[in-house]
Amino acid sequence: MLLAGDLGGTKTLVGLFEEHPSRPRPLDVRTFATLDAPSLGALVRTFLDTSPLGAVDVRAACVGVAGPVVAGRAELTNVPWSVSEAELADAIGGAPSRLVNDLVALGHGVDVLHDEEMRVLQAGKADPHGNGVLLAPGTGLGQALLVRRDGRFEPMPSEGGHTDFAARTDREIAFVRWLIARAGRADVESVCSGPGLGNLAHFTHGGLCPLLPADTPESDVPPHVSATALAGRCEACREAFHLFVSALGAVAGNLALHGLATGGVFIGGGIPPRILPGLEDGRFVEAFVSKAPMTALLGRMPIAVILNPKAGLLGAAVCASRR
Ligand SMILES: [Zn+2]
């Protein structure tokens, strides 16, 4: 049996998976409120103690966490714990345990996803020997490089979401000036994420969208902007949303060039499945390929959105099985 986890700031998914040659099979998957537990070890022990499967023999474990993992430890943003592979191993009776960045976990899942769990944005022509890249806009902008090794993707962690955003148009340059005045710098995550869409909307409206009540929490702004833009109900929301989609395409193209992603570009995270019509209207792909003299190369790279919301947990199970 394999134990997999996807540890987030608000909720944590934990699962027991049966090993299988094509992909691990989930037998017991449950969601926990992260902060109800005092530590990752305690959370995993609660999960195992309350499993309907009874006492199980866990052969290996892997948990994906938001943030960099260094020497088997991670400090988490939004969670007042540090976590370690040692405490994970303790909680499962000493079996091999691995803590990985959440995008590394998701990257392990890419190889085993079925066609119906992806939405193709650009068919391209996948090079079976080529590398891939992964990016996931959500609370931040997670990234990973997928290095092809022995016929499968080996994910390499990245903190590329914190690299500098490169503006391409006068409007983006004006936005970058606005961001720098407000936040001191313009990293890609402050454009291509949920909060990034909130920043863009603040910029295009000159404040809060007039369709929203004045006491609207920041976290409610991005879903409003997407929905209002797609429904054509507010011009400033529409502009913010189009800037967002185009910037995301351009940033994905930059990452694809860094990794020479002829094997595929994969878009994960919570936002893309909810804004598919906006990603499929041509703006994303146009921004992705518009990097002369590399336009033809970028046009051959397959691009797909990951639709399975539990792909990160599945990837952690794959990671555990590969130990
Ligand atoms: Zn608006």
PDB file of C-alpha atoms and ligand atoms in Angstrom:
ATOM      1  CA  MET A   1       0.000   0.000   0.000  1.00  0.00           C
ATOM      2  CA  LEU A   2       1.128   3.544  -0.766  1.00  0.00           C
ATOM      3  CA  LEU A   3       0.289   6.665   1.244  1.00  0.00           C
ATOM      4  CA  ALA A   4      -0.029   9.917  -0.670  1.00  0.00           C
ATOM      5  CA  GLY A   5      -0.719  13.452   0.507  1.00  0.00           C
ATOM      6  CA  ASP A   6      -1.373  16.877  -0.979  1.00  0.00           C
ATOM      7  CA  LEU A   7      -0.833  19.415   1.810  1.00  0.00           C
ATOM      8  CA  GLY A   8      -2.390  22.830   1.257  1.00  0.00           C
ATOM      9  CA  GLY A   9      -2.877  25.937   3.378  1.00  0.00           C
ATOM     10  CA  THR A  10      -6.596  25.279   3.896  1.00  0.00           C
ATOM     11  CA  LYS A  11      -7.186  21.618   3.143  1.00  0.00           C
ATOM     12  CA  THR A  12      -5.081  18.512   2.894  1.00  0.00           C
ATOM     13  CA  LEU A  13      -5.906  15.447   0.837  1.00  0.00           C
ATOM     14  CA  VAL A  14      -4.591  12.120   2.096  1.00  0.00           C
ATOM     15  CA  GLY A  15      -5.016   8.790   0.345  1.00  0.00           C
ATOM     16  CA  LEU A  16      -4.139   5.112   0.503  1.00  0.00           C
ATOM     17  CA  PHE A  17      -3.417   3.655  -2.935  1.00  0.00           C
ATOM     18  CA  GLU A  18      -2.957   0.114  -4.129  1.00  0.00           C
ATOM     19  CA  GLU A  19       0.066  -0.340  -6.400  1.00  0.00           C
ATOM     20  CA  HIS A  20      -0.743  -1.079 -10.029  1.00  0.00           C
ATOM     21  CA  PRO A  21       1.483  -1.277 -13.151  1.00  0.00           C
ATOM     22  CA  SER A  22      -0.474   1.379 -15.105  1.00  0.00           C
ATOM     23  CA  ARG A  23      -1.314   3.751 -12.245  1.00  0.00           C
ATOM     24  CA  PRO A  24      -1.925   3.487  -8.482  1.00  0.00           C
ATOM     25  CA  ARG A  25      -5.556   2.844  -7.521  1.00  0.00           C
ATOM     26  CA  PRO A  26      -7.172   4.951  -4.765  1.00  0.00           C
ATOM     27  CA  LEU A  27      -8.764   2.867  -1.985  1.00  0.00           C
ATOM     28  CA  ASP A  28      -9.379   5.501   0.703  1.00  0.00           C
ATOM     29  CA  VAL A  29      -9.070   9.220  -0.054  1.00  0.00           C
ATOM     30  CA  ARG A  30     -10.228  11.889   2.407  1.00  0.00           C
ATOM     31  CA  THR A  31      -9.918  15.638   2.870  1.00  0.00           C
ATOM     32  CA  PHE A  32      -8.878  17.237   6.164  1.00  0.00           C
ATOM     33  CA  ALA A  33      -8.879  20.847   7.360  1.00  0.00           C
ATOM     34  CA  THR A  34      -5.107  21.345   7.580  1.00  0.00           C
ATOM     35  CA  LEU A  35      -5.111  23.562  10.661  1.00  0.00           C
ATOM     36  CA  ASP A  36      -7.257  21.105  12.669  1.00  0.00           C
ATOM     37  CA  ALA A  37      -4.057  19.055  13.101  1.00  0.00           C
ATOM     38  CA  PRO A  38      -0.974  20.173  15.070  1.00  0.00           C
ATOM     39  CA  SER A  39       1.457  18.626  12.555  1.00  0.00           C
ATOM     40  CA  LEU A  40       1.688  16.585   9.357  1.00  0.00           C
ATOM     41  CA  GLY A  41       2.594  13.487  11.389  1.00  0.00           C
ATOM     42  CA  ALA A  42      -0.517  13.872  13.566  1.00  0.00           C
ATOM     43  CA  LEU A  43      -2.718  14.379  10.506  1.00  0.00           C
ATOM     44  CA  VAL A  44      -1.384  11.228   8.811  1.00  0.00           C
ATOM     45  CA  ARG A  45      -1.803   9.198  12.031  1.00  0.00           C
ATOM     46  CA  THR A  46      -5.440  10.377  12.349  1.00  0.00           C
ATOM     47  CA  PHE A  47      -6.046   9.373   8.724  1.00  0.00           C
ATOM     48  CA  LEU A  48      -4.581   5.887   9.233  1.00  0.00           C
ATOM     49  CA  ASP A  49      -6.313   5.341  12.617  1.00  0.00           C
ATOM     50  CA  THR A  50      -9.732   6.151  11.105  1.00  0.00           C
ATOM     51  CA  SER A  51      -9.345   4.362   7.768  1.00  0.00           C
ATOM     52  CA  PRO A  52     -12.185   1.960   6.917  1.00  0.00           C
ATOM     53  CA  LEU A  53      -9.471  -0.328   5.507  1.00  0.00           C
ATOM     54  CA  GLY A  54      -8.291  -1.047   9.091  1.00  0.00           C
ATOM     55  CA  ALA A  55      -4.595  -1.600   9.826  1.00  0.00           C
ATOM     56  CA  VAL A  56      -2.607  -1.493   6.605  1.00  0.00           C
ATOM     57  CA  ASP A  57       1.023  -2.068   5.703  1.00  0.00           C
ATOM     58  CA  VAL A  58       2.331   1.156   4.122  1.00  0.00           C
ATOM     59  CA  ARG A  59       5.314   0.412   1.857  1.00  0.00           C
ATOM     60  CA  ALA A  60       6.165   4.023   0.954  1.00  0.00           C
ATOM     61  CA  ALA A  61       4.779   7.540   1.297  1.00  0.00           C
ATOM     62  CA  CYS A  62       5.029  10.812  -0.557  1.00  0.00           C
ATOM     63  CA  VAL A  63       3.469  14.173   0.339  1.00  0.00           C
ATOM     64  CA  GLY A  64       3.445  17.264  -1.876  1.00  0.00           C
ATOM     65  CA  VAL A  65       3.720  20.647  -0.109  1.00  0.00           C
ATOM     66  CA  ALA A  66       3.496  24.236  -1.339  1.00  0.00           C
ATOM     67  CA  GLY A  67       7.013  25.656  -1.093  1.00  0.00           C
ATOM     68  CA  PRO A  68      10.609  24.598  -1.570  1.00  0.00           C
ATOM     69  CA  VAL A  69      11.765  21.327   0.042  1.00  0.00           C
ATOM     70  CA  VAL A  70      15.381  21.426   1.199  1.00  0.00           C
ATOM     71  CA  ALA A  71      17.148  18.396   2.717  1.00  0.00           C
ATOM     72  CA  GLY A  72      13.842  16.646   3.441  1.00  0.00           C
ATOM     73  CA  ARG A  73      12.285  19.621   5.235  1.00  0.00           C
ATOM     74  CA  ALA A  74       9.935  22.425   4.250  1.00  0.00           C
ATOM     75  CA  GLU A  75       8.673  25.604   5.874  1.00  0.00           C
ATOM     76  CA  LEU A  76       5.119  26.155   4.702  1.00  0.00           C
ATOM     77  CA  THR A  77       3.456  29.393   3.731  1.00  0.00           C
ATOM     78  CA  ASN A  78       0.029  29.823   5.374  1.00  0.00           C
ATOM     79  CA  VAL A  79       0.620  26.884   7.743  1.00  0.00           C
ATOM     80  CA  PRO A  80       2.388  27.437  11.076  1.00  0.00           C
ATOM     81  CA  TRP A  81       4.306  24.140  10.918  1.00  0.00           C
ATOM     82  CA  SER A  82       7.520  23.002   9.425  1.00  0.00           C
ATOM     83  CA  VAL A  83       7.302  19.490   7.999  1.00  0.00           C
ATOM     84  CA  SER A  84       9.920  16.785   7.496  1.00  0.00           C
ATOM     85  CA  GLU A  85      10.376  13.412   5.862  1.00  0.00           C
ATOM     86  CA  ALA A  86      11.432  12.054   9.271  1.00  0.00           C
ATOM     87  CA  GLU A  87       8.057  12.845  10.906  1.00  0.00           C
ATOM     88  CA  LEU A  88       6.215  11.411   7.883  1.00  0.00           C
ATOM     89  CA  ALA A  89       8.253   8.194   8.161  1.00  0.00           C
ATOM     90  CA  ASP A  90       7.501   8.035  11.917  1.00  0.00           C
ATOM     91  CA  ALA A  91       3.768   8.354  11.244  1.00  0.00           C
ATOM     92  CA  ILE A  92       3.700   5.395   8.839  1.00  0.00           C
ATOM     93  CA  GLY A  93       5.916   3.000  10.797  1.00  0.00           C
ATOM     94  CA  GLY A  94       9.303   3.820   9.308  1.00  0.00           C
ATOM     95  CA  ALA A  95       8.749   3.067   5.585  1.00  0.00           C
ATOM     96  CA  PRO A  96      10.579   5.195   2.961  1.00  0.00           C
ATOM     97  CA  SER A  97       8.991   8.645   2.929  1.00  0.00           C
ATOM     98  CA  ARG A  98       9.397  11.574   0.646  1.00  0.00           C
ATOM     99  CA  LEU A  99       8.414  15.214   0.882  1.00  0.00           C
ATOM    100  CA  VAL A 100       8.290  16.998  -2.472  1.00  0.00           C
ATOM    101  CA  ASN A 101       7.196  20.354  -3.801  1.00  0.00           C
ATOM    102  CA  ASP A 102       3.512  20.191  -4.828  1.00  0.00           C
ATOM    103  CA  LEU A 103       4.344  20.785  -8.506  1.00  0.00           C
ATOM    104  CA  VAL A 104       6.850  17.912  -8.410  1.00  0.00           C
ATOM    105  CA  ALA A 105       4.055  15.687  -7.091  1.00  0.00           C
ATOM    106  CA  LEU A 106       1.734  16.878  -9.860  1.00  0.00           C
ATOM    107  CA  GLY A 107       4.541  16.321 -12.382  1.00  0.00           C
ATOM    108  CA  HIS A 108       4.793  12.659 -11.371  1.00  0.00           C
ATOM    109  CA  GLY A 109       1.072  12.369 -12.178  1.00  0.00           C
ATOM    110  CA  VAL A 110       1.352  13.737 -15.740  1.00  0.00           C
ATOM    111  CA  ASP A 111       2.623  10.443 -17.199  1.00  0.00           C
ATOM    112  CA  VAL A 112      -0.373   8.447 -15.949  1.00  0.00           C
ATOM    113  CA  LEU A 113      -3.230  10.855 -16.721  1.00  0.00           C
ATOM    114  CA  HIS A 114      -5.849   9.611 -19.193  1.00  0.00           C
ATOM    115  CA  ASP A 115      -6.847  11.626 -22.280  1.00  0.00           C
ATOM    116  CA  GLU A 116     -10.226  12.534 -20.788  1.00  0.00           C
ATOM    117  CA  GLU A 117      -8.449  14.092 -17.779  1.00  0.00           C
ATOM    118  CA  MET A 118      -6.836  16.709 -20.046  1.00  0.00           C
ATOM    119  CA  ARG A 119      -8.122  19.429 -22.395  1.00  0.00           C
ATOM    120  CA  VAL A 120      -5.890  20.085 -25.391  1.00  0.00           C
ATOM    121  CA  LEU A 121      -5.228  23.793 -26.148  1.00  0.00           C
ATOM    122  CA  GLN A 122      -2.702  23.087 -28.902  1.00  0.00           C
ATOM    123  CA  ALA A 123      -2.345  19.617 -30.442  1.00  0.00           C
ATOM    124  CA  GLY A 124       1.219  20.149 -31.717  1.00  0.00           C
ATOM    125  CA  LYS A 125       3.369  17.098 -32.319  1.00  0.00           C
ATOM    126  CA  ALA A 126       4.771  15.551 -29.130  1.00  0.00           C
ATOM    127  CA  ASP A 127       8.398  14.457 -29.256  1.00  0.00           C
ATOM    128  CA  PRO A 128       8.422  11.121 -27.348  1.00  0.00           C
ATOM    129  CA  HIS A 129      11.999  11.831 -26.243  1.00  0.00           C
ATOM    130  CA  GLY A 130      11.413  15.510 -25.384  1.00  0.00           C
ATOM    131  CA  ASN A 131      11.188  17.206 -22.002  1.00  0.00           C
ATOM    132  CA  GLY A 132       8.029  18.805 -20.672  1.00  0.00           C
ATOM    133  CA  VAL A 133       7.107  21.703 -18.412  1.00  0.00           C
ATOM    134  CA  LEU A 134       4.317  22.200 -15.928  1.00  0.00           C
ATOM    135  CA  LEU A 135       2.791  25.373 -14.562  1.00  0.00           C
ATOM    136  CA  ALA A 136      -0.142  25.803 -12.239  1.00  0.00           C
ATOM    137  CA  PRO A 137      -1.850  29.107 -11.528  1.00  0.00           C
ATOM    138  CA  GLY A 138      -3.774  29.103  -8.248  1.00  0.00           C
ATOM    139  CA  THR A 139      -2.905  30.913  -5.028  1.00  0.00           C
ATOM    140  CA  GLY A 140       0.552  31.329  -6.583  1.00  0.00           C
ATOM    141  CA  LEU A 141       2.122  30.170  -9.849  1.00  0.00           C
ATOM    142  CA  GLY A 142       3.747  26.782  -9.310  1.00  0.00           C
ATOM    143  CA  GLN A 143       6.209  25.560 -11.919  1.00  0.00           C
ATOM    144  CA  ALA A 144       8.253  22.426 -12.590  1.00  0.00           C
ATOM    145  CA  LEU A 145      10.484  21.137 -15.361  1.00  0.00           C
ATOM    146  CA  LEU A 146       9.738  17.582 -16.520  1.00  0.00           C
ATOM    147  CA  VAL A 147      12.990  15.985 -17.598  1.00  0.00           C
ATOM    148  CA  ARG A 148      12.606  12.909 -19.814  1.00  0.00           C
ATOM    149  CA  ARG A 149      14.466   9.981 -18.282  1.00  0.00           C
ATOM    150  CA  ASP A 150      14.025   6.289 -19.130  1.00  0.00           C
ATOM    151  CA  GLY A 151      10.915   7.093 -21.155  1.00  0.00           C
ATOM    152  CA  ARG A 152       9.072   8.991 -18.445  1.00  0.00           C
ATOM    153  CA  PHE A 153       9.026  12.461 -16.925  1.00  0.00           C
ATOM    154  CA  GLU A 154      11.229  13.104 -13.884  1.00  0.00           C
ATOM    155  CA  PRO A 155       9.964  16.382 -12.361  1.00  0.00           C
ATOM    156  CA  MET A 156      12.521  18.990 -11.263  1.00  0.00           C
ATOM    157  CA  PRO A 157      11.356  21.546  -8.703  1.00  0.00           C
ATOM    158  CA  SER A 158      11.357  25.235  -9.551  1.00  0.00           C
ATOM    159  CA  GLU A 159      10.495  28.501  -7.837  1.00  0.00           C
ATOM    160  CA  GLY A 160      10.074  30.141 -11.233  1.00  0.00           C
ATOM    161  CA  GLY A 161       6.825  31.789 -10.125  1.00  0.00           C
ATOM    162  CA  HIS A 162       8.984  34.347  -8.347  1.00  0.00           C
ATOM    163  CA  THR A 163      11.053  35.281 -11.398  1.00  0.00           C
ATOM    164  CA  ASP A 164      10.526  38.700 -13.003  1.00  0.00           C
ATOM    165  CA  PHE A 165       7.547  39.297 -15.272  1.00  0.00           C
ATOM    166  CA  ALA A 166       8.519  40.542 -18.750  1.00  0.00           C
ATOM    167  CA  ALA A 167       5.972  43.047 -20.118  1.00  0.00           C
ATOM    168  CA  ARG A 168       5.369  42.900 -23.906  1.00  0.00           C
ATOM    169  CA  THR A 169       2.921  45.749 -24.630  1.00  0.00           C
ATOM    170  CA  ASP A 170       2.405  49.365 -23.568  1.00  0.00           C
ATOM    171  CA  ARG A 171      -0.554  48.265 -21.445  1.00  0.00           C
ATOM    172  CA  GLU A 172       1.531  45.580 -19.688  1.00  0.00           C
ATOM    173  CA  ILE A 173       4.336  48.112 -19.142  1.00  0.00           C
ATOM    174  CA  ALA A 174       1.815  50.468 -17.503  1.00  0.00           C
ATOM    175  CA  PHE A 175       0.608  47.566 -15.329  1.00  0.00           C
ATOM    176  CA  VAL A 176       4.181  46.659 -14.320  1.00  0.00           C
ATOM    177  CA  ARG A 177       4.780  50.313 -13.303  1.00  0.00           C
ATOM    178  CA  TRP A 178       1.571  50.178 -11.248  1.00  0.00           C
ATOM    179  CA  LEU A 179       2.659  46.884  -9.601  1.00  0.00           C
ATOM    180  CA  ILE A 180       6.153  48.127  -8.777  1.00  0.00           C
ATOM    181  CA  ALA A 181       4.722  51.300  -7.190  1.00  0.00           C
ATOM    182  CA  ARG A 182       2.405  49.108  -5.118  1.00  0.00           C
ATOM    183  CA  ALA A 183       4.476  46.027  -4.300  1.00  0.00           C
ATOM    184  CA  GLY A 184       8.103  46.936  -5.028  1.00  0.00           C
ATOM    185  CA  ARG A 185       8.501  44.453  -7.903  1.00  0.00           C
ATOM    186  CA  ALA A 186       6.568  42.571 -10.569  1.00  0.00           C
ATOM    187  CA  ASP A 187       7.133  38.818 -10.410  1.00  0.00           C
ATOM    188  CA  VAL A 188       5.213  36.462 -12.704  1.00  0.00           C
ATOM    189  CA  GLU A 189       3.148  35.208  -9.772  1.00  0.00           C
ATOM    190  CA  SER A 190       1.764  38.699  -9.120  1.00  0.00           C
ATOM    191  CA  VAL A 191       0.286  38.579 -12.659  1.00  0.00           C
ATOM    192  CA  CYS A 192      -0.418  34.890 -13.420  1.00  0.00           C
ATOM    193  CA  SER A 193      -2.290  33.627 -10.333  1.00  0.00           C
ATOM    194  CA  GLY A 194      -5.596  34.242  -8.544  1.00  0.00           C
ATOM    195  CA  PRO A 195      -4.153  37.247  -6.657  1.00  0.00           C
ATOM    196  CA  GLY A 196      -2.531  38.276  -9.978  1.00  0.00           C
ATOM    197  CA  LEU A 197      -5.939  38.428 -11.656  1.00  0.00           C
ATOM    198  CA  GLY A 198      -7.066  40.501  -8.647  1.00  0.00           C
ATOM    199  CA  ASN A 199      -4.136  42.906  -9.276  1.00  0.00           C
ATOM    200  CA  LEU A 200      -5.013  43.181 -12.974  1.00  0.00           C
ATOM    201  CA  ALA A 201      -8.655  43.920 -12.123  1.00  0.00           C
ATOM    202  CA  HIS A 202      -7.614  46.601  -9.627  1.00  0.00           C
ATOM    203  CA  PHE A 203      -5.471  48.130 -12.363  1.00  0.00           C
ATOM    204  CA  THR A 204      -8.110  48.069 -15.135  1.00  0.00           C
ATOM    205  CA  HIS A 205     -10.969  49.314 -12.895  1.00  0.00           C
ATOM    206  CA  GLY A 206      -8.853  51.867 -11.015  1.00  0.00           C
ATOM    207  CA  GLY A 207     -10.136  50.147  -7.846  1.00  0.00           C
ATOM    208  CA  LEU A 208     -12.888  47.651  -7.158  1.00  0.00           C
ATOM    209  CA  CYS A 209     -15.288  46.536  -9.920  1.00  0.00           C
ATOM    210  CA  PRO A 210     -18.505  48.610  -9.533  1.00  0.00           C
ATOM    211  CA  LEU A 211     -20.529  45.391  -9.772  1.00  0.00           C
ATOM    212  CA  LEU A 212     -19.052  44.242  -6.419  1.00  0.00           C
ATOM    213  CA  PRO A 213     -20.030  45.432  -2.908  1.00  0.00           C
ATOM    214  CA  ALA A 214     -17.367  47.611  -1.215  1.00  0.00           C
ATOM    215  CA  ASP A 215     -16.652  45.029   1.512  1.00  0.00           C
ATOM    216  CA  THR A 216     -15.807  42.226  -0.963  1.00  0.00           C
ATOM    217  CA  PRO A 217     -12.840  40.158   0.305  1.00  0.00           C
ATOM    218  CA  GLU A 218      -9.781  40.082  -2.026  1.00  0.00           C
ATOM    219  CA  SER A 219     -10.164  36.332  -2.559  1.00  0.00           C
ATOM    220  CA  ASP A 220     -13.658  36.819  -4.083  1.00  0.00           C
ATOM    221  CA  VAL A 221     -12.417  39.257  -6.746  1.00  0.00           C
ATOM    222  CA  PRO A 222     -10.662  36.824  -9.206  1.00  0.00           C
ATOM    223  CA  PRO A 223     -13.637  34.426  -9.642  1.00  0.00           C
ATOM    224  CA  HIS A 224     -15.924  37.447 -10.112  1.00  0.00           C
ATOM    225  CA  VAL A 225     -13.620  38.914 -12.774  1.00  0.00           C
ATOM    226  CA  SER A 226     -13.464  35.620 -14.725  1.00  0.00           C
ATOM    227  CA  ALA A 227     -17.224  35.035 -14.566  1.00  0.00           C
ATOM    228  CA  THR A 228     -18.130  38.641 -15.409  1.00  0.00           C
ATOM    229  CA  ALA A 229     -15.605  38.760 -18.250  1.00  0.00           C
ATOM    230  CA  LEU A 230     -16.812  35.474 -19.771  1.00  0.00           C
ATOM    231  CA  ALA A 231     -20.432  36.682 -19.494  1.00  0.00           C
ATOM    232  CA  GLY A 232     -19.471  40.010 -21.138  1.00  0.00           C
ATOM    233  CA  ARG A 233     -20.950  42.047 -18.270  1.00  0.00           C
ATOM    234  CA  CYS A 234     -18.096  44.461 -17.471  1.00  0.00           C
ATOM    235  CA  GLU A 235     -15.567  45.938 -19.902  1.00  0.00           C
ATOM    236  CA  ALA A 236     -12.836  46.458 -17.259  1.00  0.00           C
ATOM    237  CA  CYS A 237     -13.256  42.865 -16.027  1.00  0.00           C
ATOM    238  CA  ARG A 238     -12.974  41.709 -19.633  1.00  0.00           C
ATOM    239  CA  GLU A 239      -9.755  43.641 -20.152  1.00  0.00           C
ATOM    240  CA  ALA A 240      -8.255  42.292 -16.889  1.00  0.00           C
ATOM    241  CA  PHE A 241      -9.198  38.744 -17.868  1.00  0.00           C
ATOM    242  CA  HIS A 242      -7.751  39.070 -21.381  1.00  0.00           C
ATOM    243  CA  LEU A 243      -4.502  40.521 -19.960  1.00  0.00           C
ATOM    244  CA  PHE A 244      -4.379  37.562 -17.559  1.00  0.00           C
ATOM    245  CA  VAL A 245      -4.902  34.892 -20.249  1.00  0.00           C
ATOM    246  CA  SER A 246      -2.395  36.491 -22.606  1.00  0.00           C
ATOM    247  CA  ALA A 247       0.248  36.933 -19.865  1.00  0.00           C
ATOM    248  CA  LEU A 248      -0.248  33.309 -18.796  1.00  0.00           C
ATOM    249  CA  GLY A 249       0.305  32.180 -22.397  1.00  0.00           C
ATOM    250  CA  ALA A 250       3.466  34.283 -22.659  1.00  0.00           C
ATOM    251  CA  VAL A 251       4.837  32.995 -19.327  1.00  0.00           C
ATOM    252  CA  ALA A 252       4.043  29.396 -20.349  1.00  0.00           C
ATOM    253  CA  GLY A 253       5.956  30.038 -23.597  1.00  0.00           C
ATOM    254  CA  ASN A 254       8.940  31.381 -21.641  1.00  0.00           C
ATOM    255  CA  LEU A 255       8.988  28.281 -19.434  1.00  0.00           C
ATOM    256  CA  ALA A 256       8.595  26.061 -22.527  1.00  0.00           C
ATOM    257  CA  LEU A 257      11.695  27.689 -24.045  1.00  0.00           C
ATOM    258  CA  HIS A 258      13.671  27.310 -20.790  1.00  0.00           C
ATOM    259  CA  GLY A 259      12.850  23.582 -20.663  1.00  0.00           C
ATOM    260  CA  LEU A 260      12.724  23.030 -24.450  1.00  0.00           C
ATOM    261  CA  ALA A 261       9.375  21.378 -23.829  1.00  0.00           C
ATOM    262  CA  THR A 262       8.929  19.428 -27.076  1.00  0.00           C
ATOM    263  CA  GLY A 263       7.359  16.635 -24.981  1.00  0.00           C
ATOM    264  CA  GLY A 264       4.472  18.823 -23.800  1.00  0.00           C
ATOM    265  CA  VAL A 265       3.343  21.835 -21.812  1.00  0.00           C
ATOM    266  CA  PHE A 266       0.928  21.003 -19.005  1.00  0.00           C
ATOM    267  CA  ILE A 267      -1.257  23.532 -17.212  1.00  0.00           C
ATOM    268  CA  GLY A 268      -2.449  22.493 -13.743  1.00  0.00           C
ATOM    269  CA  GLY A 269      -3.852  24.389 -10.774  1.00  0.00           C
ATOM    270  CA  GLY A 270      -7.323  25.351  -9.688  1.00  0.00           C
ATOM    271  CA  ILE A 271      -7.994  28.227 -12.083  1.00  0.00           C
ATOM    272  CA  PRO A 272      -7.565  26.813 -15.659  1.00  0.00           C
ATOM    273  CA  PRO A 273     -10.373  24.197 -15.564  1.00  0.00           C
ATOM    274  CA  ARG A 274     -12.761  26.972 -14.462  1.00  0.00           C
ATOM    275  CA  ILE A 275     -11.855  29.353 -17.311  1.00  0.00           C
ATOM    276  CA  LEU A 276     -11.547  26.925 -20.252  1.00  0.00           C
ATOM    277  CA  PRO A 277     -13.567  29.069 -22.722  1.00  0.00           C
ATOM    278  CA  GLY A 278     -11.147  31.940 -22.022  1.00  0.00           C
ATOM    279  CA  LEU A 279      -8.115  29.695 -22.614  1.00  0.00           C
ATOM    280  CA  GLU A 280      -9.575  28.311 -25.843  1.00  0.00           C
ATOM    281  CA  ASP A 281     -10.375  31.600 -27.615  1.00  0.00           C
ATOM    282  CA  GLY A 282      -6.895  31.803 -29.229  1.00  0.00           C
ATOM    283  CA  ARG A 283      -5.317  34.478 -26.986  1.00  0.00           C
ATOM    284  CA  PHE A 284      -3.392  31.998 -24.856  1.00  0.00           C
ATOM    285  CA  VAL A 285      -1.851  30.106 -27.784  1.00  0.00           C
ATOM    286  CA  GLU A 286      -1.161  33.352 -29.693  1.00  0.00           C
ATOM    287  CA  ALA A 287       0.856  34.705 -26.728  1.00  0.00           C
ATOM    288  CA  PHE A 288       2.521  31.294 -26.254  1.00  0.00           C
ATOM    289  CA  VAL A 289       3.907  31.042 -29.798  1.00  0.00           C
ATOM    290  CA  SER A 290       4.676  34.758 -30.491  1.00  0.00           C
ATOM    291  CA  LYS A 291       8.388  34.520 -29.737  1.00  0.00           C
ATOM    292  CA  ALA A 292      10.170  34.895 -33.066  1.00  0.00           C
ATOM    293  CA  PRO A 293      12.424  33.262 -34.146  1.00  0.00           C
ATOM    294  CA  MET A 294      11.015  30.333 -32.093  1.00  0.00           C
ATOM    295  CA  THR A 295       7.391  30.536 -33.306  1.00  0.00           C
ATOM    296  CA  ALA A 296       7.461  27.293 -35.331  1.00  0.00           C
ATOM    297  CA  LEU A 297       9.150  25.345 -32.518  1.00  0.00           C
ATOM    298  CA  LEU A 298       6.580  26.619 -29.981  1.00  0.00           C
ATOM    299  CA  GLY A 299       3.766  25.817 -32.431  1.00  0.00           C
ATOM    300  CA  ARG A 300       4.763  22.136 -32.399  1.00  0.00           C
ATOM    301  CA  MET A 301       4.666  21.823 -28.595  1.00  0.00           C
ATOM    302  CA  PRO A 302       1.477  20.131 -27.330  1.00  0.00           C
ATOM    303  CA  ILE A 303      -0.331  22.167 -24.649  1.00  0.00           C
ATOM    304  CA  ALA A 304      -2.947  20.627 -22.359  1.00  0.00           C
ATOM    305  CA  VAL A 305      -4.907  21.683 -19.276  1.00  0.00           C
ATOM    306  CA  ILE A 306      -5.077  19.082 -16.480  1.00  0.00           C
ATOM    307  CA  LEU A 307      -8.750  18.665 -15.530  1.00  0.00           C
ATOM    308  CA  ASN A 308      -8.467  16.064 -12.720  1.00  0.00           C
ATOM    309  CA  PRO A 309      -8.578  18.081  -9.441  1.00  0.00           C
ATOM    310  CA  LYS A 310      -6.873  15.193  -7.598  1.00  0.00           C
ATOM    311  CA  ALA A 311      -3.974  14.844 -10.068  1.00  0.00           C
ATOM    312  CA  GLY A 312      -1.538  16.169  -7.413  1.00  0.00           C
ATOM    313  CA  LEU A 313      -2.531  13.431  -4.964  1.00  0.00           C
ATOM    314  CA  LEU A 314      -2.331  10.796  -7.705  1.00  0.00           C
ATOM    315  CA  GLY A 315       1.127  12.137  -8.611  1.00  0.00           C
ATOM    316  CA  ALA A 316       2.260  11.826  -4.986  1.00  0.00           C
ATOM    317  CA  ALA A 317       1.145   8.164  -5.091  1.00  0.00           C
ATOM    318  CA  VAL A 318       3.119   7.654  -8.337  1.00  0.00           C
ATOM    319  CA  CYS A 319       6.132   9.310  -6.678  1.00  0.00           C
ATOM    320  CA  ALA A 320       5.838   6.949  -3.690  1.00  0.00           C
ATOM    321  CA  SER A 321       5.589   3.936  -6.026  1.00  0.00           C
ATOM    322  CA  ARG A 322       8.782   4.986  -7.838  1.00  0.00           C
ATOM    323  CA  ARG A 323      10.907   4.849  -4.696  1.00  0.00           C
TER     324      ARG A 323
HETATM  325 ZN    ZN B   1     -15.684  44.707 -13.541  1.00  0.00          ZN
END
